């Protein structure tokens, strides 16, 4: 078997037969490549199982299944974790890698060396992790209490401490926010200490501060509020107390104080911890004569080992050397299938779950060790996967819930599991009253619930999501990861899998899922293979993109729990690092009320000298510009001088600097700032990681080191952004505007230095010219003719210019563009040379339609093809050897309508256009989406008038640009693109991004209907008009219509992924490739192709000359090759 599938019908189309039904057994398709891969995985696993004692493992599995909820015959021994080795807490330490740290409030428990047990509830921290053997661990950490600081008011003495504690206790009690769990005092202690605020340089050193320790973390907020309002202190009146570090999470506070970072290894020393046992200890002869033996504190989680320890006895190992390793984590990827109704997105109240497929991977191994398909109704066997079938949906759901508890995954992944799969399963189980289903976390008896959440940033906008609680397990939804980390044209699983893996989903469309389920065991087998592949692809993406490794290293570098990286923004990572550094120097972080503030001037962009450069252009780049500026000039909260402070403190001019924005900071000779120290540590650690990476040969360790150096780089660059966030934990306009001020000054100085040194007067053949500069880089034309000479001069100039700036600021040679097309600010293209002077690495485009996502693929492909002709072909001639829910994207196309109708009124669902053969407004695409982008790239070459004359001249009758031309022709005269015979309409559409609430339950299906659509962002409340565009006021709010807002035109959602197959493109002429009928190619574009590819206008219009001068142009212009797998 060669692994190829024979071409079949397109997506959503049943296979054609001369006679018989769709479900006849004798017409099964040959196995796909994925099915062969599954069989190969099974062969490899079988060899491994020969070395195992499955009977012993099965016994351990049966002991781990609660209350016999699943029959022994349904359990595979491989599901369970390895049996924990014998462990004596008195003589052996417990060492594990922690993945997640949280806290709960519960009764006090006895621990070795701990204080006497107190009445009432206490906060207990909980660390979940895995040992080197793959055993799951839960560690309960006792004795740590929340606290914060406040400056002691003038005249405060030690004798005032007791009075303040009593008054604050009374105030909290009167506040009536203590709750039933608080039976003792709210304030455990008030202590006097010496600390200093990190905000500003004051010159007087530490001053008296009060450390206030509370009984419960939730009491910090009311205590802070009451202190700010004022507390009576005998002899001092009712002073107000400013809070410091009162907005720090309890988990972060603990991790900072104990030097624990995210995902590092923890050690519980021998004799310092106790192990919890299960309620039933052991069977032994005569046990019936004795009362049941139970541990004083039985296990409360599903973890194999459960320990209790005092917080001060926990040993934290820094993630260096052997402690950089990653434990054999269990990763589970799953996908579900639902039998929805035609044209309606599945609803958990009505539509059943028919299949749940899961793949399990032990981190560090090559292939999944577990491949499970749970199906509703019988399913034919699948080689390489275990199939279990159920007659009742309730049994199917309960089986998967039990499987989760038996397999006990550390990480759960999938595609859109956060907003669809997990909420759907829980809601469906609730509908069917499967009471034992929603216990998916590691804490026994704790239900998994669904809550709404939102995330907002300048990069991604606002996204409303759902969060399913699964305490002790880390959820990594690959869709959410990709939305945050990558800018893609389409985020469907099919599109991203093809982009990153070169693979696609199995050839099953959502429109036939219900039919396959209602068929026979063979059709349900086909559906199960499809579902297994949908679970396999996210697992492949997780590995290929090193998502887990990078997240672990980022947690280690920034010191936050792993879950914070997935659910929180950037600021908490900087806060964690800032607190750690401040603690060592006796500095405290104030609580700042931020409500936004004035903006500041950003980076400099040197006015570009637009044009086409047929000579090499060298690019010089400042390495880590903003971090190096902060280090070089000691810019920090702790070094900031308020206006007039330098004179009051008696500082001399050599003890402080004045930035280009007029702000003042003390130099390192007076005090070295916290932020420069943090940045130095990050960048030096990155240098060490890169050096280790260069020498390392082990693939897994190389992944860890590469993830670490990337995390260190990202973390260093985020420090500047933290100071500039006006609505944040600790904004400081003086730092952020000073950094950009120095950056602008450096770019201008670099331009002046280069143009003053590299001149004819100084012995160079040509005077250098900086043709463009942006933020941290400058593009220099040295006037040389070869790339090698430009590289040599670029390195020389970078070294020379670096000597004019203070350390560690360094200008580096980065690359050479040859040739180079500079259109305007932030918009350019060129062939990029960086590794070798004789071969370009790639064609690099910035800001052009070739890389933008808000144009249809036809535009991007045409611009890319044009740039390749301009850049690569000219290069080759010179040297032949060198050549819908919130945030979703909704596809639409512009259809023909009466003259003067707004574009948004003419938008329509591409699938609806195909099904009803609606004519597309070709003139809109030609004039608005093709002509303008092409003008932008040709104007610098041909000149404004010449380019416009070539591209926009008036057409003749019969042309698209002319009244009576093809733009207004009836449907039967239109090209194939407009007649619904191909998906070019769906492929060449645009998308709107919903940046506000979208109530339609079918939003997700509409959003994923076309894989290759370009995108634009739409903000404001949005809803669907059921029969046509309507004003918001004309729609009554209801389940499908939110309060009045922006009304979109009628887009009719279809089943997820329902797109007709691509037809084979016409290979005989250029005109049909663009969807143009023979003889009517638009005269507005004919001269362009005539000048670019040497075709006559007559030849283009008649469709002649396609095969010779322009081989391969059809794919470049967007005509996809025929493929049975081409679909969303």
CSV table of C-alpha atoms in Angstrom, one decimal, residues 362-725:
chain,number,residue,atom,x,y,z
A,362,UNK,CA,4.3,9.8,27.5
A,363,UNK,CA,6.5,12.9,27.1
A,364,UNK,CA,9.8,12.0,25.6
A,365,UNK,CA,8.4,9.1,23.5
A,366,UNK,CA,8.0,9.2,19.8
A,367,UNK,CA,4.4,7.8,19.3
A,368,UNK,CA,1.2,7.7,21.4
A,369,UNK,CA,1.1,4.7,23.6
A,370,UNK,CA,-2.7,4.9,23.9
A,371,UNK,CA,-5.3,5.1,21.0
A,372,UNK,CA,-8.9,4.8,22.1
A,373,UNK,CA,-12.1,5.2,20.3
A,374,UNK,CA,-15.4,5.2,22.3
A,375,UNK,CA,-18.4,4.9,20.0
A,376,UNK,CA,-22.1,4.9,20.3
A,377,UNK,CA,-23.4,1.8,18.6
A,378,UNK,CA,-21.1,-0.9,17.1
A,379,UNK,CA,-18.0,0.0,15.2
A,380,UNK,CA,-15.8,-2.2,13.1
A,381,UNK,CA,-12.3,-2.8,14.5
A,382,UNK,CA,-9.5,-0.3,13.7
A,383,UNK,CA,-6.0,-1.8,13.5
A,384,UNK,CA,-3.8,0.2,15.9
A,385,UNK,CA,-6.6,1.5,18.1
A,386,UNK,CA,-8.8,0.1,20.8
A,387,UNK,CA,-12.5,0.4,20.0
A,388,UNK,CA,-15.2,0.2,22.7
A,389,UNK,CA,-18.8,0.6,21.7
A,390,UNK,CA,-21.9,1.4,23.8
A,391,UNK,CA,-25.6,1.2,23.1
A,392,UNK,CA,-26.5,4.0,25.5
A,393,UNK,CA,-25.0,7.5,25.4
A,394,UNK,CA,-25.0,7.7,29.2
A,395,UNK,CA,-22.6,4.7,29.2
A,396,UNK,CA,-20.4,6.3,26.6
A,397,UNK,CA,-20.0,9.5,28.7
A,398,UNK,CA,-19.4,7.6,31.9
A,399,UNK,CA,-16.8,5.4,30.2
A,400,UNK,CA,-14.8,8.4,29.1
A,401,UNK,CA,-15.0,10.0,32.5
A,402,UNK,CA,-13.7,6.8,34.2
A,403,UNK,CA,-11.0,6.6,31.5
A,404,UNK,CA,-9.8,10.1,32.5
A,405,UNK,CA,-9.5,9.1,36.1
A,406,UNK,CA,-7.7,5.8,35.3
A,407,UNK,CA,-5.3,7.3,32.8
A,408,UNK,CA,-4.7,10.3,35.0
A,409,UNK,CA,-3.3,12.8,32.4
A,410,UNK,CA,-1.1,15.7,33.5
A,411,UNK,CA,-1.8,17.7,30.3
A,412,UNK,CA,-5.0,17.7,28.3
A,413,UNK,CA,-4.9,19.1,24.7
A,414,UNK,CA,-7.1,19.2,21.6
A,415,UNK,CA,-8.5,21.7,19.2
A,416,UNK,CA,-11.1,24.1,20.6
A,417,UNK,CA,-11.6,21.9,23.6
A,418,UNK,CA,-11.9,25.0,25.8
A,419,UNK,CA,-14.9,26.5,24.0
A,420,UNK,CA,-16.5,23.4,22.6
A,421,UNK,CA,-15.5,19.8,23.5
A,422,UNK,CA,-15.2,20.1,27.3
A,423,UNK,CA,-18.2,22.4,27.8
A,424,UNK,CA,-20.3,20.2,25.5
A,425,UNK,CA,-19.5,17.0,27.3
A,426,UNK,CA,-20.3,18.5,30.7
A,427,UNK,CA,-23.5,20.1,29.5
A,428,UNK,CA,-24.6,16.9,27.7
A,429,UNK,CA,-23.9,14.8,30.8
A,430,UNK,CA,-26.0,17.3,32.8
A,431,UNK,CA,-28.8,17.0,30.3
A,432,UNK,CA,-28.7,13.2,30.5
A,433,UNK,CA,-28.3,13.3,34.3
A,434,UNK,CA,-25.0,11.4,34.3
A,435,UNK,CA,-24.2,12.5,37.8
A,436,UNK,CA,-20.8,10.8,38.1
A,437,UNK,CA,-19.4,12.4,34.9
A,438,UNK,CA,-18.2,15.9,35.8
A,439,UNK,CA,-15.4,14.7,38.1
A,440,UNK,CA,-12.5,15.2,35.6
A,441,UNK,CA,-9.9,16.8,37.9
A,442,UNK,CA,-7.6,15.2,40.4
A,443,UNK,CA,-9.4,16.2,43.6
A,444,UNK,CA,-11.9,13.6,44.7
A,445,UNK,CA,-15.5,14.7,44.8
A,446,UNK,CA,-14.8,18.1,43.2
A,447,UNK,CA,-17.0,18.8,40.2
A,448,UNK,CA,-15.7,20.3,37.0
A,449,UNK,CA,-17.7,23.4,36.2
A,450,UNK,CA,-17.9,25.8,33.3
A,451,UNK,CA,-17.4,29.5,33.7
A,452,UNK,CA,-17.2,32.4,31.3
A,453,UNK,CA,-13.9,34.2,30.9
A,454,UNK,CA,-12.4,36.9,28.7
A,455,UNK,CA,-8.9,37.9,27.6
A,456,UNK,CA,-8.0,41.2,26.1
A,457,UNK,CA,-4.8,42.6,24.7
A,458,UNK,CA,-3.7,45.1,22.0
A,459,UNK,CA,-2.4,42.2,19.8
A,460,UNK,CA,-5.5,39.9,19.9
A,461,UNK,CA,-8.3,42.2,20.9
A,462,UNK,CA,-10.9,40.9,23.3
A,463,UNK,CA,-11.8,37.2,23.3
A,464,UNK,CA,-14.6,35.7,25.3
A,465,UNK,CA,-13.9,32.1,26.2
A,466,UNK,CA,-15.1,29.4,28.5
A,467,UNK,CA,-13.1,27.8,31.3
A,468,UNK,CA,-13.7,24.2,32.5
A,469,UNK,CA,-12.1,23.6,35.9
A,470,UNK,CA,-10.0,20.5,36.1
A,471,UNK,CA,-7.9,21.0,39.3
A,472,UNK,CA,-4.5,19.4,39.0
A,473,UNK,CA,-4.5,19.0,35.2
A,474,UNK,CA,-3.1,21.5,32.7
A,475,UNK,CA,-5.3,22.3,29.7
A,476,UNK,CA,-3.5,23.4,26.5
A,477,UNK,CA,-6.1,24.1,23.8
A,478,UNK,CA,-4.0,24.3,20.6
A,479,UNK,CA,-6.5,26.7,19.0
A,480,UNK,CA,-6.0,29.2,21.8
A,481,UNK,CA,-2.2,28.8,21.6
A,482,UNK,CA,-2.2,29.4,17.9
A,483,UNK,CA,-4.5,32.4,18.2
A,484,UNK,CA,-2.1,34.0,20.7
A,485,UNK,CA,1.3,33.1,19.2
A,486,UNK,CA,0.8,33.0,15.4
A,487,UNK,CA,-0.7,35.2,12.7
A,488,UNK,CA,-2.4,33.0,10.2
A,489,UNK,CA,-4.9,33.5,7.5
A,490,UNK,CA,-7.1,30.7,8.7
A,491,UNK,CA,-7.2,28.9,12.1
A,492,UNK,CA,-9.2,25.8,11.1
A,493,UNK,CA,-7.5,22.6,12.2
A,494,UNK,CA,-7.2,21.6,8.6
A,495,UNK,CA,-5.5,24.8,7.6
A,496,UNK,CA,-3.0,25.0,10.5
A,497,UNK,CA,-2.2,21.3,10.2
A,498,UNK,CA,-1.3,21.8,6.5
A,499,UNK,CA,0.7,24.9,7.3
A,500,UNK,CA,2.8,23.4,10.1
A,501,UNK,CA,2.7,19.7,9.5
A,502,UNK,CA,1.9,19.3,5.8
A,503,UNK,CA,-1.0,17.0,6.9
A,504,UNK,CA,-4.7,17.3,6.7
A,505,UNK,CA,-7.8,15.9,8.3
A,506,UNK,CA,-9.4,12.7,7.1
A,507,UNK,CA,-11.8,13.0,4.2
A,508,UNK,CA,-15.1,13.3,6.1
A,509,UNK,CA,-17.3,16.3,6.1
A,510,UNK,CA,-19.5,17.4,9.0
A,511,UNK,CA,-22.5,17.4,6.7
A,512,UNK,CA,-22.4,13.6,6.5
A,513,UNK,CA,-21.4,12.8,10.1
A,514,UNK,CA,-25.0,12.0,11.1
A,515,UNK,CA,-25.5,9.8,8.0
A,516,UNK,CA,-22.3,7.9,8.9
A,517,UNK,CA,-23.5,7.4,12.4
A,518,UNK,CA,-26.9,6.1,11.2
A,519,UNK,CA,-25.2,3.7,8.7
A,520,UNK,CA,-23.4,0.5,9.8
A,521,UNK,CA,-20.3,-0.5,11.7
A,522,UNK,CA,-18.1,0.2,8.6
A,523,UNK,CA,-19.4,3.8,8.3
A,524,UNK,CA,-19.0,4.3,12.0
A,525,UNK,CA,-15.4,3.0,11.6
A,526,UNK,CA,-14.8,5.6,9.0
A,527,UNK,CA,-16.1,8.3,11.4
A,528,UNK,CA,-13.9,6.9,14.2
A,529,UNK,CA,-10.8,7.1,12.0
A,530,UNK,CA,-11.7,10.7,11.2
A,531,UNK,CA,-12.2,11.5,14.9
A,532,UNK,CA,-8.9,9.8,15.9
A,533,UNK,CA,-7.1,11.9,13.3
A,534,UNK,CA,-8.6,15.0,14.8
A,535,UNK,CA,-7.2,14.0,18.1
A,536,UNK,CA,-3.9,13.1,16.7
A,537,UNK,CA,-3.2,16.4,14.8
A,538,UNK,CA,-3.3,18.6,17.9
A,539,UNK,CA,-0.8,16.2,19.6
A,540,UNK,CA,1.5,16.6,16.6
A,541,UNK,CA,1.1,20.4,16.7
A,542,UNK,CA,2.0,20.4,20.4
A,543,UNK,CA,5.2,18.5,19.6
A,544,UNK,CA,6.2,20.2,16.4
A,545,UNK,CA,5.7,23.7,17.8
A,546,UNK,CA,7.3,22.8,21.1
A,547,UNK,CA,4.3,24.3,22.9
A,548,UNK,CA,4.7,22.3,26.1
A,549,UNK,CA,8.5,22.6,26.3
A,550,UNK,CA,8.4,26.4,25.7
A,551,UNK,CA,5.6,26.8,28.2
A,552,UNK,CA,7.6,24.9,30.9
A,553,UNK,CA,10.7,27.0,30.2
A,554,UNK,CA,8.7,30.2,30.3
A,555,UNK,CA,7.2,29.2,33.6
A,556,UNK,CA,10.7,28.5,34.9
A,557,UNK,CA,12.2,31.8,33.7
A,558,UNK,CA,9.4,34.0,34.9
A,559,UNK,CA,8.6,32.1,38.1
A,560,UNK,CA,4.8,31.7,37.6
A,561,UNK,CA,2.7,28.5,37.6
A,562,UNK,CA,2.2,26.9,34.2
A,563,UNK,CA,-1.5,27.7,34.2
A,564,UNK,CA,-0.8,31.5,34.5
A,565,UNK,CA,0.9,31.4,31.1
A,566,UNK,CA,-2.3,30.0,29.5
A,567,UNK,CA,-4.9,32.2,31.3
A,568,UNK,CA,-3.1,35.4,32.3
A,569,UNK,CA,-1.4,38.3,30.4
A,570,UNK,CA,2.2,39.4,30.4
A,571,UNK,CA,2.3,41.6,33.5
A,572,UNK,CA,2.1,38.8,36.1
A,573,UNK,CA,5.4,37.4,34.7
A,574,UNK,CA,7.2,40.7,35.2
A,575,UNK,CA,5.7,41.2,38.7
A,576,UNK,CA,7.0,37.8,39.7
A,577,UNK,CA,10.6,38.6,38.6
A,578,UNK,CA,10.3,42.1,40.1
A,579,UNK,CA,9.2,40.8,43.5
A,580,UNK,CA,12.0,38.2,43.6
A,581,UNK,CA,14.7,40.8,42.9
A,582,UNK,CA,13.2,43.3,45.3
A,583,UNK,CA,13.0,40.9,48.1
A,584,UNK,CA,16.8,40.4,48.1
A,585,UNK,CA,17.3,44.1,48.4
A,586,UNK,CA,14.7,45.0,51.0
A,587,UNK,CA,12.4,46.8,48.5
A,588,UNK,CA,8.7,46.8,48.3
A,589,UNK,CA,6.3,47.2,45.4
A,590,UNK,CA,3.5,49.8,46.0
A,591,UNK,CA,-0.1,49.2,45.1
A,592,UNK,CA,-0.8,51.7,42.3
A,593,UNK,CA,-4.3,52.8,41.2
A,594,UNK,CA,-4.0,53.0,37.4
A,595,UNK,CA,-6.8,54.4,35.4
A,596,UNK,CA,-4.9,55.1,32.2
A,597,UNK,CA,-2.8,58.1,31.5
A,598,UNK,CA,-1.2,60.3,28.8
A,599,UNK,CA,0.4,58.7,25.8
A,600,UNK,CA,4.0,59.1,24.8
A,601,UNK,CA,5.9,59.3,21.5
A,602,UNK,CA,7.0,55.9,20.2
A,603,UNK,CA,9.9,54.8,18.1
A,604,UNK,CA,11.4,56.7,15.2
A,605,UNK,CA,10.8,55.8,11.6
A,606,UNK,CA,13.3,57.5,9.2
A,607,UNK,CA,11.5,58.8,6.2
A,608,UNK,CA,12.0,56.2,3.4
A,609,UNK,CA,13.6,57.0,0.1
A,610,UNK,CA,11.1,55.1,-1.9
A,611,UNK,CA,12.1,53.2,-5.0
A,612,UNK,CA,13.5,50.0,-6.5
A,613,UNK,CA,17.1,49.4,-5.6
A,614,UNK,CA,19.1,47.3,-8.0
A,615,UNK,CA,22.1,47.3,-5.6
A,616,UNK,CA,22.6,45.6,-2.2
A,617,UNK,CA,21.0,47.2,0.8
A,618,UNK,CA,22.6,46.3,4.1
A,619,UNK,CA,20.5,46.2,7.3
A,620,UNK,CA,22.0,47.0,10.6
A,621,UNK,CA,20.0,46.1,13.8
A,622,UNK,CA,20.4,47.0,17.4
A,623,UNK,CA,20.5,43.8,19.5
A,624,UNK,CA,17.8,43.8,22.2
A,625,UNK,CA,17.4,47.6,21.8
A,626,UNK,CA,15.0,48.5,24.6
A,627,UNK,CA,16.5,46.1,27.2
A,628,UNK,CA,20.0,47.4,26.4
A,629,UNK,CA,18.9,51.0,26.7
A,630,UNK,CA,17.4,50.3,30.1
A,631,UNK,CA,20.7,48.6,31.2
A,632,UNK,CA,23.0,51.2,29.7
A,633,UNK,CA,21.2,54.2,31.3
A,634,UNK,CA,20.1,52.5,34.5
A,635,UNK,CA,16.4,53.2,33.9
A,636,UNK,CA,14.3,51.8,36.7
A,637,UNK,CA,11.6,52.5,39.3
A,638,UNK,CA,14.3,52.5,42.0
A,639,UNK,CA,16.5,55.1,40.2
A,640,UNK,CA,13.8,57.6,39.1
A,641,UNK,CA,14.3,61.1,40.4
A,642,UNK,CA,11.2,63.3,40.9
A,643,UNK,CA,11.4,66.8,39.5
A,644,UNK,CA,13.8,68.8,41.7
A,645,UNK,CA,14.9,65.8,43.7
A,646,UNK,CA,18.5,65.9,42.4
A,647,UNK,CA,19.0,69.4,43.8
A,648,UNK,CA,17.3,68.5,47.2
A,649,UNK,CA,19.5,65.4,47.6
A,650,UNK,CA,22.6,67.3,46.6
A,651,UNK,CA,23.5,65.1,43.6
A,652,UNK,CA,26.2,66.2,41.3
A,653,UNK,CA,25.9,66.1,37.5
A,654,UNK,CA,28.0,63.0,37.2
A,655,UNK,CA,25.6,61.1,39.6
A,656,UNK,CA,22.5,61.3,37.4
A,657,UNK,CA,21.4,61.5,33.8
A,658,UNK,CA,18.8,63.5,32.0
A,659,UNK,CA,17.0,61.5,29.3
A,660,UNK,CA,15.9,63.0,25.9
A,661,UNK,CA,12.5,63.4,27.4
A,662,UNK,CA,13.7,65.5,30.3
A,663,UNK,CA,13.3,62.7,33.0
A,664,UNK,CA,16.1,62.1,35.5
A,665,UNK,CA,17.6,58.9,36.8
A,666,UNK,CA,20.5,58.2,39.1
A,667,UNK,CA,23.5,56.4,37.7
A,668,UNK,CA,24.8,53.0,38.8
A,669,UNK,CA,27.4,54.6,41.0
A,670,UNK,CA,24.6,55.8,43.2
A,671,UNK,CA,22.2,52.8,43.0
A,672,UNK,CA,21.9,50.0,40.4
A,673,UNK,CA,18.3,49.6,39.4
A,674,UNK,CA,16.2,46.4,39.8
A,675,UNK,CA,15.1,46.3,36.1
A,676,UNK,CA,18.7,46.5,34.8
A,677,UNK,CA,19.6,43.7,37.2
A,678,UNK,CA,16.7,41.5,36.0
A,679,UNK,CA,17.6,42.2,32.4
A,680,UNK,CA,21.2,41.4,32.9
A,681,UNK,CA,20.3,38.1,34.5
A,682,UNK,CA,17.9,37.2,31.7
A,683,UNK,CA,20.3,38.0,28.9
A,684,UNK,CA,23.3,36.4,30.5
A,685,UNK,CA,21.2,33.3,31.2
A,686,UNK,CA,20.1,33.3,27.5
A,687,UNK,CA,23.8,33.5,26.4
A,688,UNK,CA,24.6,30.4,28.6
A,689,UNK,CA,21.6,28.5,27.2
A,690,UNK,CA,22.6,29.2,23.6
A,691,UNK,CA,26.1,28.1,24.3
A,692,UNK,CA,24.9,24.9,25.9
A,693,UNK,CA,22.5,24.4,22.9
A,694,UNK,CA,25.4,24.6,20.5
A,695,UNK,CA,27.2,21.8,22.2
A,696,UNK,CA,24.2,19.6,23.1
A,697,UNK,CA,23.5,16.5,21.0
A,698,UNK,CA,20.5,14.9,22.9
A,699,UNK,CA,17.3,15.9,21.0
A,700,UNK,CA,15.1,16.2,24.0
A,701,UNK,CA,17.7,18.3,25.9
A,702,UNK,CA,18.1,20.5,22.8
A,703,UNK,CA,14.4,21.2,22.8
A,704,UNK,CA,14.5,22.2,26.4
A,705,UNK,CA,17.5,24.5,25.9
A,706,UNK,CA,16.0,26.1,22.7
A,707,UNK,CA,12.7,26.7,24.6
A,708,UNK,CA,14.7,28.2,27.5
A,709,UNK,CA,16.6,30.7,25.4
A,710,UNK,CA,13.4,31.7,23.6
A,711,UNK,CA,11.6,32.2,26.9
A,712,UNK,CA,14.5,34.3,28.2
A,713,UNK,CA,14.4,36.5,25.1
A,714,UNK,CA,10.7,37.0,25.3
A,715,UNK,CA,10.8,37.8,29.0
A,716,UNK,CA,13.5,40.4,28.6
A,717,UNK,CA,11.6,42.2,25.8
A,718,UNK,CA,8.4,42.2,27.9
A,719,UNK,CA,10.0,44.3,30.8
A,720,UNK,CA,9.8,47.5,28.8
A,721,UNK,CA,6.1,46.9,27.9
A,722,UNK,CA,5.3,46.4,31.6
A,723,UNK,CA,6.5,49.9,32.4
A,724,UNK,CA,4.5,51.4,29.5
A,725,UNK,CA,1.2,49.7,30.4
